[in-house]
Short mmCIF file of C-alpha atoms (C1' of nucleotides) in Angstrom, two decimals:
data_model
loop_
_atom_site.label_atom_id
_atom_site.label_comp_id
_atom_site.label_asym_id
_atom_site.label_seq_id
_atom_site.Cartn_x
_atom_site.Cartn_y
_atom_site.Cartn_z
CA MET E 1 98.81 109.49 105.93
CA ALA E 2 101.24 106.75 105.77
CA THR E 3 102.93 106.43 102.44
CA VAL E 4 104.59 103.49 100.66
CA LYS E 5 107.67 103.58 98.42
CA ALA E 6 106.69 103.23 94.95
CA GLN E 7 108.48 100.14 93.83
CA LEU E 8 108.34 97.18 91.35
CA ALA E 9 108.54 93.63 92.25
CA ARG E 10 111.67 91.88 91.20
CA GLY E 11 112.07 90.99 87.52
CA VAL E 12 108.92 92.71 86.28
CA ARG E 13 108.44 95.80 84.18
CA ASP E 14 106.02 98.69 83.37
CA PHE E 15 105.43 99.20 79.64
CA ASP E 16 105.22 102.89 78.54
CA PRO E 17 103.08 104.00 75.54
CA GLU E 18 106.04 104.13 73.18
CA PHE E 19 107.09 100.57 74.07
CA LEU E 20 103.47 99.38 73.84
CA ASN E 21 103.00 100.97 70.45
CA ARG E 22 105.89 98.86 69.13
CA ARG E 23 104.81 95.68 70.95
CA LYS E 24 101.30 95.94 69.71
CA TRP E 25 102.55 96.61 66.12
CA LEU E 26 104.91 93.53 66.35
CA PHE E 27 102.04 91.28 67.75
CA SER E 28 99.73 92.47 64.98
CA GLN E 29 102.29 91.49 62.47
CA LEU E 30 102.57 88.03 63.92
CA GLU E 31 98.89 87.60 64.27
CA GLU E 32 98.22 88.56 60.70
CA ALA E 33 100.81 85.97 59.61
CA PHE E 34 99.37 83.26 61.70
CA MET E 35 95.87 83.98 60.33
CA ARG E 36 97.20 84.00 56.79
CA TYR E 37 98.42 80.38 57.46
CA GLY E 38 95.06 79.41 58.95
CA PHE E 39 95.96 79.41 62.68
CA LEU E 40 93.20 80.61 64.97
CA PRO E 41 93.76 82.48 68.27
CA LEU E 42 93.51 80.76 71.63
CA GLU E 43 93.91 82.05 75.22
CA THR E 44 94.19 80.14 78.43
CA PRO E 45 94.03 81.34 81.91
CA ALA E 46 96.97 82.87 83.87
CA ILE E 47 96.19 80.46 86.60
CA GLU E 48 96.47 76.73 86.28
CA LEU E 49 96.05 73.89 88.86
CA ASN E 50 99.29 72.75 90.37
CA GLN E 51 98.67 69.19 89.18
CA THR E 52 98.68 70.50 85.51
CA LEU E 53 102.09 71.94 85.84
CA GLN E 54 103.72 69.81 88.30
CA GLY E 55 106.38 67.65 86.97
CA ALA E 56 106.01 68.93 83.38
CA TYR E 57 109.16 70.89 83.47
CA GLY E 58 111.38 68.58 85.49
CA GLU E 59 112.69 69.15 89.07
CA GLU E 60 114.37 72.52 88.16
CA GLY E 61 111.42 73.78 86.45
CA ASP E 62 109.16 73.00 89.41
CA ARG E 63 111.20 75.33 91.55
CA LEU E 64 110.75 78.14 89.05
CA ILE E 65 106.81 77.96 89.14
CA PHE E 66 105.18 80.82 91.00
CA ARG E 67 102.58 79.24 93.40
CA ILE E 68 99.33 80.81 94.61
CA LEU E 69 98.72 80.49 98.33
CA ASN E 70 95.36 79.03 99.10
CA SER E 71 92.64 81.27 100.42
CA GLY E 72 90.77 80.95 103.78
CA GLN E 73 91.88 79.03 106.81
CA TYR E 74 94.34 76.95 104.75
CA LEU E 75 96.54 76.19 107.77
CA GLU E 76 93.85 74.37 109.69
CA SER E 77 93.96 71.03 107.84
CA LEU E 78 97.76 70.59 108.60
CA THR E 79 98.60 67.79 111.02
CA ASP E 80 101.37 67.97 113.57
CA GLU E 81 103.23 65.58 111.23
CA ASP E 82 102.93 68.17 108.36
CA TRP E 83 104.31 70.85 110.60
CA THR E 84 107.26 68.67 111.74
CA ALA E 85 108.01 67.81 108.10
CA ALA E 86 107.87 71.50 107.14
CA ARG E 87 110.20 72.45 110.08
CA SER E 88 112.68 69.75 109.02
CA GLY E 89 112.95 71.36 105.60
CA GLN E 90 110.46 69.39 103.59
CA ILE E 91 109.36 72.37 101.72
CA ASN E 92 107.78 70.83 98.73
CA ARG E 93 105.36 68.71 100.83
CA PHE E 94 104.47 71.85 102.74
CA THR E 95 103.94 73.81 99.40
CA ARG E 96 101.63 71.03 98.09
CA LEU E 97 99.43 71.34 101.30
CA VAL E 98 98.96 75.21 101.16
CA THR E 99 98.79 75.79 97.40
CA GLU E 100 96.71 74.33 94.75
CA LYS E 101 97.09 76.82 92.00
CA ALA E 102 100.06 78.47 90.21
CA LEU E 103 100.79 80.93 87.31
CA ARG E 104 101.40 79.34 83.99
CA PHE E 105 105.01 78.63 83.29
CA ASP E 106 104.69 78.34 79.44
CA LEU E 107 102.00 78.10 76.78
CA THR E 108 102.64 74.49 75.66
CA VAL E 109 101.35 72.59 78.77
CA PRO E 110 98.21 74.75 79.10
CA PHE E 111 97.67 73.92 75.39
CA ALA E 112 98.03 70.20 75.83
CA ARG E 113 95.61 70.48 78.92
CA TYR E 114 93.13 72.42 76.68
CA VAL E 115 93.44 69.80 73.86
CA SER E 116 92.96 66.90 76.35
CA MET E 117 89.90 68.54 77.86
CA ASN E 118 88.22 69.61 74.54
CA ARG E 119 89.27 66.94 72.03
CA GLY E 120 85.59 65.68 71.82
CA ASN E 121 84.52 69.10 70.31
CA MET E 122 87.51 69.80 68.33
CA VAL E 123 88.06 69.33 64.57
CA PHE E 124 91.48 67.91 63.84
CA PRO E 125 94.04 68.86 62.55
CA PHE E 126 93.70 71.75 65.00
CA LYS E 127 95.84 74.85 64.49
CA ARG E 128 96.14 77.65 67.10
CA PHE E 129 98.39 80.48 68.03
CA GLN E 130 98.79 82.02 71.41
CA MET E 131 100.46 85.20 72.52
CA GLN E 132 100.30 85.60 76.31
CA PRO E 133 102.61 86.35 79.24
CA VAL E 134 104.16 83.62 81.33
CA TRP E 135 105.74 83.70 84.80
CA ARG E 136 108.94 82.17 86.03
CA ALA E 137 110.54 82.73 89.50
CA ASP E 138 114.04 82.81 87.85
CA ARG E 139 116.72 85.24 88.75
CA PRO E 140 116.41 88.16 86.48
CA GLN E 141 119.23 89.34 84.17
CA ARG E 142 119.54 91.56 81.26
CA GLY E 143 116.77 90.60 78.76
CA ARG E 144 115.37 87.94 81.29
CA TYR E 145 112.36 88.69 83.34
CA ARG E 146 110.00 86.94 85.62
CA GLU E 147 107.09 87.98 83.58
CA PHE E 148 107.41 87.83 79.75
CA TYR E 149 105.32 87.04 76.63
CA GLN E 150 105.63 83.84 74.86
CA CYS E 151 104.23 83.32 71.27
CA ASP E 152 103.40 79.86 70.16
CA ALA E 153 101.83 78.31 67.19
CA ASP E 154 100.82 74.53 66.93
CA LEU E 155 99.40 72.36 64.45
CA ILE E 156 98.15 69.12 66.17
CA GLY E 157 96.56 65.91 64.94
CA SER E 158 98.47 65.34 61.71
CA GLU E 159 101.66 63.63 60.77
CA CYS E 160 101.91 65.25 57.39
CA LEU E 161 105.24 66.95 56.66
CA SER E 162 103.34 69.82 55.12
CA SER E 163 103.04 71.12 58.61
CA GLU E 164 106.86 71.38 59.16
CA ALA E 165 107.27 72.96 55.75
CA GLN E 166 104.54 75.58 56.46
CA MET E 167 106.08 76.36 59.83
CA VAL E 168 109.52 77.03 58.15
CA ALA E 169 107.70 79.29 55.65
CA LEU E 170 106.03 81.15 58.33
CA TYR E 171 109.26 81.76 60.13
CA ALA E 172 110.90 82.97 56.89
CA GLU E 173 108.06 85.17 55.99
CA VAL E 174 107.76 86.90 59.29
CA LEU E 175 111.43 87.40 60.01
CA GLY E 176 111.85 88.76 56.47
CA GLN E 177 109.03 91.20 57.02
CA LEU E 178 110.29 92.38 60.26
CA GLY E 179 113.60 93.30 58.72
CA PHE E 180 115.86 90.39 59.48
CA PRO E 181 117.01 89.51 56.05
CA SER E 182 119.92 87.28 57.21
CA ALA E 183 117.60 85.15 59.45
CA CYS E 184 117.90 81.51 58.93
CA VAL E 185 115.84 78.39 60.11
CA ARG E 186 118.19 75.63 61.19
CA ILE E 187 116.56 72.23 60.79
CA SER E 188 117.53 68.84 62.29
CA HIS E 189 115.71 65.63 63.20
CA ARG E 190 115.57 63.78 66.37
CA LYS E 191 115.66 60.52 64.71
CA ILE E 192 118.93 61.42 62.99
CA LEU E 193 120.34 62.43 66.25
CA SER E 194 119.21 59.12 67.81
CA PHE E 195 120.77 57.33 64.67
CA MET E 196 124.04 59.22 65.32
CA ALA E 197 124.03 58.38 69.02
CA GLU E 198 123.50 54.74 68.21
CA ALA E 199 126.24 54.81 65.46
CA LEU E 200 128.74 56.36 67.97
CA GLY E 201 127.78 53.57 70.34
CA LEU E 202 126.09 55.97 72.73
CA SER E 203 122.40 54.80 72.33
CA SER E 204 122.23 53.96 76.14
CA GLN E 205 122.85 57.66 76.86
CA SER E 206 121.42 59.48 73.85
CA ARG E 207 120.05 62.01 76.15
CA ALA E 208 123.38 63.10 77.58
CA PHE E 209 124.75 62.97 73.96
CA MET E 210 122.10 65.52 72.89
CA VAL E 211 122.77 67.71 75.85
CA GLN E 212 126.49 67.92 74.84
CA LEU E 213 125.45 68.58 71.20
CA ASP E 214 123.09 71.24 72.29
CA LYS E 215 125.91 73.16 74.07
CA LEU E 216 128.30 72.71 71.13
CA ASP E 217 128.29 76.34 70.10
CA LYS E 218 128.90 77.46 73.68
CA SER E 219 131.31 75.00 75.02
CA GLY E 220 133.27 74.41 71.75
CA LYS E 221 134.49 71.67 69.53
CA GLU E 222 137.22 70.65 71.95
CA SER E 223 134.94 69.87 74.80
CA MET E 224 132.81 67.81 72.47
CA SER E 225 135.68 65.83 71.35
CA THR E 226 136.92 65.22 74.81
CA TYR E 227 133.49 63.91 75.60
CA LEU E 228 133.34 61.63 72.61
CA THR E 229 136.79 60.35 73.48
CA GLU E 230 135.80 59.67 77.05
CA GLN E 231 132.88 57.75 75.74
CA GLY E 232 135.32 55.45 73.87
CA VAL E 233 134.43 56.83 70.34
CA SER E 234 137.46 56.11 67.99
CA THR E 235 139.21 59.02 66.41
CA GLU E 236 138.34 57.58 62.97
CA VAL E 237 134.67 57.57 63.85
CA GLN E 238 134.87 61.02 65.32
CA LYS E 239 136.38 62.40 62.13
CA ALA E 240 133.58 61.14 60.05
CA TRP E 241 131.00 62.47 62.51
CA TRP E 242 132.58 66.01 62.47
CA ILE E 243 132.27 66.02 58.59
CA LEU E 244 128.53 65.24 59.01
CA ILE E 245 128.07 67.76 61.68
CA GLU E 246 130.01 70.74 60.08
CA ALA E 247 129.01 70.28 56.42
CA GLN E 248 125.35 71.44 56.59
CA PRO E 249 124.72 70.60 52.93
CA ALA E 250 121.16 70.42 51.37
CA PRO E 251 119.51 66.94 51.25
CA PRO E 252 121.00 65.16 48.25
CA GLU E 253 124.41 65.71 49.54
CA LEU E 254 123.28 65.40 53.24
CA LEU E 255 121.87 61.97 52.41
CA ALA E 256 125.15 60.88 50.81
CA LEU E 257 127.03 61.88 53.93
CA LEU E 258 124.63 60.29 56.27
CA LEU E 259 124.91 56.99 54.14
CA GLN E 260 128.77 57.28 54.20
CA PHE E 261 128.68 57.81 58.01
CA SER E 262 126.40 54.92 58.39
CA SER E 263 128.77 52.57 56.40
CA ILE E 264 131.84 53.68 58.32
CA THR E 265 130.12 52.87 61.64
CA GLN E 266 128.28 49.80 60.18
CA SER E 267 125.02 51.02 61.55
CA ASP E 268 121.59 51.17 59.96
CA LEU E 269 120.14 54.44 58.70
CA PRO E 270 116.52 54.19 58.86
CA ALA E 271 114.88 54.63 55.42
CA SER E 272 112.19 56.82 56.76
CA ILE E 273 114.79 59.53 57.54
CA MET E 274 115.86 59.63 53.91
CA THR E 275 112.32 60.01 52.57
CA GLU E 276 111.32 62.60 55.32
CA LEU E 277 114.35 64.75 54.39
CA GLU E 278 113.57 64.62 50.76
CA THR E 279 109.83 65.22 51.30
CA LEU E 280 110.37 68.29 53.59
CA THR E 281 112.70 69.79 51.18
CA HIS E 282 110.29 69.41 48.31
CA TYR E 283 107.51 70.87 50.35
CA ILE E 284 109.68 73.88 51.44
CA GLU E 285 110.55 74.53 47.91
CA ALA E 286 106.94 74.41 46.90
CA LEU E 287 106.29 77.25 49.37
CA ARG E 288 108.89 79.19 47.56
CA VAL E 289 110.98 79.89 50.70
CA PRO E 290 114.31 81.34 49.71
CA SER E 291 117.12 78.74 50.18
CA SER E 292 119.01 81.37 52.20
CA PHE E 293 116.32 81.23 54.93
CA TYR E 294 116.75 77.71 55.87
CA ARG E 295 119.41 75.03 56.10
CA PHE E 296 119.96 71.50 57.55
CA ASP E 297 122.15 71.77 60.56
CA LEU E 298 122.69 68.32 62.45
CA SER E 299 124.50 70.06 65.28
CA LEU E 300 121.03 71.29 66.44
CA ALA E 301 119.68 69.40 69.20
CA ARG E 302 117.38 71.62 71.40
CA GLY E 303 116.96 70.91 75.13
CA LEU E 304 113.38 69.88 75.46
CA ASP E 305 112.99 66.07 75.26
CA TYR E 306 109.45 65.92 74.09
CA TYR E 307 110.37 66.32 70.45
CA THR E 308 110.38 63.26 68.23
CA GLY E 309 110.80 64.40 64.69
CA PHE E 310 112.02 67.41 62.89
CA ILE E 311 113.40 70.31 65.15
CA PHE E 312 113.89 73.91 64.36
CA GLU E 313 115.81 76.88 65.62
CA VAL E 314 115.82 80.27 64.17
CA ASP E 315 118.88 82.40 64.00
CA SER E 316 118.25 86.06 63.83
CA GLY E 317 121.18 86.72 61.54
CA VAL E 318 122.38 89.50 63.84
CA LYS E 319 125.68 88.60 64.99
CA GLY E 320 126.30 87.92 68.69
CA MET E 321 122.49 87.44 69.32
CA GLY E 322 121.38 83.92 69.40
CA SER E 323 117.90 82.25 68.57
CA VAL E 324 114.68 84.19 68.07
CA GLY E 325 112.61 81.02 67.86
CA GLY E 326 112.32 77.33 67.84
CA GLY E 327 110.26 74.34 67.71
CA GLY E 328 109.62 70.90 66.34
CA ARG E 329 107.41 67.84 66.06
CA TYR E 330 106.12 65.93 69.01
CA ASP E 331 104.28 62.70 69.11
CA ASN E 332 102.65 62.68 72.49
CA LEU E 333 102.17 66.11 73.87
CA THR E 334 98.96 65.13 75.51
CA ALA E 335 100.11 61.72 76.90
CA SER E 336 100.48 63.03 80.59
CA PHE E 337 96.75 63.90 80.41
CA GLY E 338 95.81 60.25 79.22
CA VAL E 339 95.36 61.29 75.63
CA ASP E 340 97.53 59.37 73.28
CA GLY E 341 98.12 59.46 69.59
CA LEU E 342 98.13 63.15 68.80
CA SER E 343 101.08 64.13 66.74
CA GLY E 344 101.85 67.76 66.07
CA VAL E 345 104.34 70.48 65.31
CA GLY E 346 104.85 73.38 67.48
CA ILE E 347 106.86 76.62 66.97
CA SER E 348 107.65 79.58 69.21
CA PHE E 349 108.77 83.09 68.49
CA GLY E 350 110.99 84.66 71.04
CA VAL E 351 109.04 87.86 71.01
CA GLU E 352 110.85 89.55 73.89
CA ARG E 353 114.18 89.13 72.20
CA ILE E 354 112.75 90.04 68.81
CA LEU E 355 111.55 93.30 70.49
CA ASP E 356 114.91 94.02 71.91
CA LEU E 357 116.60 93.34 68.66
CA MET E 358 114.18 95.44 66.66
CA ILE E 359 114.74 98.33 68.89
CA GLU E 360 118.50 97.88 68.98
CA GLN E 361 118.72 97.48 65.09
CA ASN E 362 116.25 100.54 64.67
CA LEU E 363 113.77 98.28 62.68
CA PHE E 364 110.72 100.23 63.99
CA GLY E 365 111.57 103.25 61.83
CA ASP E 366 108.19 104.10 60.26
CA ILE E 367 105.45 102.45 62.19
CA PRO E 368 102.59 104.90 62.83
CA ILE E 369 102.57 106.94 65.93
CA PRO E 370 99.17 106.67 67.63
CA ALA E 371 99.02 110.46 68.40
CA ALA E 372 96.00 112.59 67.80
CA LYS E 373 96.04 114.69 64.64
CA VAL E 374 94.97 117.86 66.37
CA LEU E 375 94.90 119.39 69.70
CA MET E 376 91.85 121.52 70.60
CA ALA E 377 92.40 124.08 73.35
CA THR E 378 91.34 127.49 74.53
CA THR E 379 92.76 130.11 76.86
CA GLU E 380 89.33 131.41 77.80
CA PRO E 381 87.37 129.65 80.59
CA ASP E 382 83.93 130.49 79.04
CA SER E 383 84.83 128.79 75.72
CA MET E 384 85.01 125.27 76.96
CA HIS E 385 81.58 124.19 75.94
CA ASN E 386 82.12 125.52 72.51
CA LEU E 387 85.36 123.89 72.28
CA LEU E 388 83.97 120.48 73.37
CA ALA E 389 81.31 120.69 70.83
CA CYS E 390 83.89 121.43 68.04
CA ALA E 391 86.15 118.55 69.20
CA GLN E 392 83.24 116.19 69.06
CA GLU E 393 82.34 117.27 65.64
CA LEU E 394 85.87 116.42 64.50
CA ARG E 395 85.72 112.98 66.16
CA THR E 396 82.57 112.07 64.36
CA GLN E 397 84.60 112.94 61.18
CA GLY E 398 86.94 110.21 62.23
CA ILE E 399 89.74 112.59 63.14
CA LYS E 400 91.81 111.68 66.23
CA THR E 401 91.27 114.70 68.40
CA ASP E 402 92.74 115.48 71.70
CA LEU E 403 91.48 118.30 73.91
CA TYR E 404 93.48 120.16 76.42
CA ALA E 405 91.72 119.78 79.83
CA GLY E 406 91.66 123.33 81.14
CA ASP E 407 92.29 126.94 79.98
CA PRO E 408 96.02 127.36 80.40
CA LYS E 409 98.53 129.72 78.96
CA PRO E 410 99.50 129.19 75.29
CA LYS E 411 102.87 127.97 76.45
CA LYS E 412 101.36 125.02 78.15
CA ILE E 413 99.22 124.05 75.12
CA PHE E 414 102.23 124.02 72.87
CA GLN E 415 104.41 122.10 75.17
CA TYR E 416 101.68 119.48 75.62
CA ALA E 417 101.28 119.10 71.83
CA GLU E 418 104.96 118.74 71.31
CA ALA E 419 105.30 116.18 74.07
CA ARG E 420 102.49 114.19 72.57
CA GLN E 421 103.59 114.63 69.02
CA ILE E 422 100.40 116.15 67.90
CA PRO E 423 101.11 117.91 64.62
CA VAL E 424 98.39 120.65 64.67
CA VAL E 425 97.06 122.95 67.57
CA ALA E 426 93.65 124.60 67.23
CA ILE E 427 93.04 127.44 69.65
CA LEU E 428 89.56 128.70 70.03
CA LYS E 429 88.99 132.51 70.14
CA THR E 430 85.46 133.56 70.93
CA LYS E 431 86.00 137.20 71.81
CA ALA E 432 82.94 139.47 71.23
CA GLU E 433 81.98 138.12 67.89
CA ARG E 434 79.16 135.66 67.58
CA GLU E 435 81.13 133.43 65.17
CA LEU E 436 83.58 130.98 66.58
CA GLN E 437 87.28 131.38 65.15
CA PHE E 438 90.04 129.03 65.57
CA VAL E 439 93.77 129.81 65.08
CA LEU E 440 95.39 126.71 63.65
CA LYS E 441 99.06 126.23 63.96
CA ARG E 442 101.23 123.53 62.48
CA LEU E 443 104.05 122.63 64.80
CA THR E 444 106.66 121.57 62.30
CA ASP E 445 107.02 124.97 60.68
CA SER E 446 104.89 127.45 62.63
CA ALA E 447 102.53 127.75 59.68
CA HIS E 448 99.30 129.32 60.91
CA ILE E 449 95.94 130.40 59.70
CA GLN E 450 92.46 131.66 61.03
CA VAL E 451 89.64 129.15 60.23
CA LYS E 452 86.01 128.61 61.07
CA PRO E 453 85.18 125.36 63.11
CA GLN E 454 83.85 123.46 60.22
CA GLU E 455 86.94 124.17 58.18
CA ILE E 456 89.37 122.68 60.68
CA GLN E 457 89.24 119.06 59.18
CA ASP E 458 90.38 120.38 55.81
CA TRP E 459 93.59 121.84 57.14
CA VAL E 460 94.29 118.99 59.59
CA GLN E 461 94.02 116.53 56.66
CA GLY E 462 96.13 118.62 54.59
CA ASN E 463 93.44 119.34 51.90
CA LYS E 464 94.07 122.98 51.94
CA PRO E 465 97.38 124.78 51.65
CA TRP E 466 98.96 126.22 54.80
CA ASN E 467 100.18 129.69 54.80
CA THR E 468 103.89 129.32 55.43
CA GLN E 469 104.72 133.03 55.07
"C1'" G G 1 119.42 77.42 93.33
"C1'" U G 2 124.60 79.62 93.85
"C1'" G G 3 128.79 83.34 93.68
"C1'" A G 4 129.87 88.50 92.97
"C1'" U G 5 128.12 93.71 92.36
"C1'" C G 6 125.28 98.40 92.75
"C1'" G G 7 121.90 101.87 95.49
"C1'" U G 8 122.94 110.00 96.87
"C1'" A G 9 117.10 115.26 93.57
"C1'" G G 10 112.39 113.08 88.21
"C1'" C G 11 117.26 111.45 85.08
"C1'" U G 12 122.80 111.01 84.71
"C1'" C G 13 126.39 111.41 88.42
"C1'" A G 14 130.02 114.27 92.07
"C1'" G G 15 130.74 114.05 97.42
"C1'" C G 16 138.66 113.77 100.19
"C1'" U G 17 141.26 108.70 105.30
"C1'" G G 18 133.85 109.40 109.30
"C1'" G G 19 133.56 116.08 111.18
"C1'" U G 20 128.63 121.80 110.87
"C1'" U G 21 123.24 123.75 106.89
"C1'" A G 22 124.79 117.06 100.87
"C1'" G G 23 126.35 119.55 95.37
"C1'" A G 24 126.51 119.84 89.75
"C1'" G G 25 124.35 119.19 84.72
"C1'" C G 26 119.86 118.03 82.53
"C1'" G G 27 114.69 118.09 83.45
"C1'" C G 28 110.53 120.58 86.33
"C1'" C G 29 107.97 125.21 88.22
"C1'" U G 30 107.56 130.89 88.18
"C1'" G G 31 108.70 135.53 85.70
"C1'" A G 32 110.80 138.32 81.65
"C1'" U G 33 111.97 137.83 76.29
"C1'" U G 34 109.73 135.23 71.95
"C1'" G G 35 106.63 134.43 65.46
"C1'" U G 36 100.68 132.71 70.96
"C1'" G G 37 105.51 126.74 72.04
"C1'" G G 38 111.07 125.65 70.56
"C1'" U G 39 115.70 130.79 71.96
"C1'" U G 40 117.93 133.63 75.75
"C1'" C G 41 117.98 135.65 80.92
"C1'" A G 42 116.58 135.75 86.12
"C1'" G G 43 114.65 133.23 90.16
"C1'" G G 44 112.46 128.83 92.58
"C1'" A G 45 110.92 123.99 94.37
"C1'" G G 46 112.61 119.03 95.13
"C1'" G G 47 116.75 114.43 98.99
"C1'" U G 48 115.07 111.14 106.86
"C1'" C G 49 121.90 109.59 101.02
"C1'" G G 50 117.37 101.96 99.32
"C1'" U G 51 115.49 99.95 104.19
"C1'" C G 52 116.29 98.34 109.39
"C1'" G G 53 119.90 97.64 113.12
"C1'" G G 54 125.05 98.16 115.12
"C1'" U G 55 129.91 100.81 116.16
"C1'" U G 56 131.08 106.04 117.26
"C1'" C G 57 131.00 112.26 120.86
"C1'" G G 58 129.52 112.35 115.57
"C1'" A G 59 127.79 108.06 109.75
"C1'" A G 60 125.99 109.17 102.72
"C1'" C G 61 131.08 107.23 104.25
"C1'" C G 62 132.70 101.82 108.77
"C1'" C G 63 130.09 96.75 110.24
"C1'" G G 64 125.71 93.31 109.78
"C1'" A G 65 120.99 92.01 107.89
"C1'" U G 66 117.46 92.81 104.15
"C1'" C G 67 115.31 94.50 99.49
"C1'" U G 68 116.59 96.20 94.54
"C1'" U G 69 120.05 96.60 90.21
"C1'" U G 70 123.86 94.70 87.21
"C1'" C G 71 127.40 90.56 85.91
"C1'" G G 72 128.72 85.26 85.95
"C1'" U G 73 126.78 80.10 86.88
"C1'" C G 74 122.57 76.57 86.66
"C1'" C G 75 118.48 76.80 83.32
"C1'" C G 76 115.91 79.05 79.69
"C1'" A G 77 112.61 82.98 76.25
#
RNA sequence: GUGAUCGUAGCUCAGCUGGUUAGAGCGCCUGAUUGUGGUUCAGGAGGUCGUCGGUUCGAACCCGAUCUUUCGUCCCA
């Protein structure tokens, strides 16, 4: 028989029971937190139509979408012209002709599609969370895969700043619980960034300005200064701007700095910004978020351009490791589907990175191991039916019971129990007697005892003392 | 997308400037020992050297292609 080499596709992983136990635990923590804040679960299909995803991520994003080849005689409809175009390298045109479906690239666009399709039956404001894998045809690197989980929560259909405030509280609560005491939500505002661009005389290229700003922590202060000088920003104005960027004070002082910058540059600071900053701060305080868990940081820009209001990014507090989440307010998530006027706030947890960090920082210390409490086994072939009956009795008592399939040597039984982290082994001895007897042995200290079948649960649950000799 | 890089037993790796039957440790299997498992001892199995092609009398080793890994870059989680 011909065999194939057992091999994984590039950039994807298997998940072993130990890893899955941790991931499931993390996801359950997140799920409980979302539910506590009134978010409901939503899932969308792995497969979306090309038209839904096309163009939503820019030209470079398009290239990273995994396409699904059409079924059937999909080449029949191609004209000579199509073939000529394909041979001359017009691969995009060809791709459009032979694929109409693709794997989802993120959770935001499918969510926008869902809201657009179902808005008639939905009650707004609508809150959902979603934890599902997404696929990207990117080149894999450490911590970056072609299949990975995203975890998003959105509140759509309200402009109230209580949404932003609760998102900040949610971040603080979850990361605190998971064991990141130094985590911090950085908060900025797209309108402040626009105001800054305008005040610097860069309003015609505010996009480029924000890209530069977003890269500040990587490319450094000097390259930012060079950029500003190239754009004709005077050193005096630059100096005032750096104060604004680097100060990171809480709103009363932040507002003062903004006003100061506004007067130096003779530009208008929109009044709405000032009230929004104050209101958000009050709301966050009302939610009793410790002040160490958030700070206003106007150097935060974020790459995605659909944000229109407050934006967030979460620093894990572990040095050298960057962001573990981010989000912000958007005004027109569903505009591309012809639905206007839905403002919302979305946040995302970088669950893959959080998992890596928690494993690295040893934060999974005492989560429960899903192992069975007792391993039932026998070395006698004729005893299997009795063994099965006893195991089933324990299971009806709610005790997690594993059963060694077969009648192996004792060595095998104990090695199995040890590998599976099962604390107690129960070996059935029938012998000539009519009554069934089990030898119970506790693996940690080799304490052992002979018991009747109906007594097993008492010992397994620790209700009776072990003979430790 | 782009530049480099890695690939030898289940795992971690040796393997000299190309030269007979490719090695070690750990793990695995068998037997003995053992408090019915953990210790110790003895023995054993397992590799077309990532894949395909080329150079050569001869390739794990040299050359090419391809796949995979890791590291930059683009972008992002």
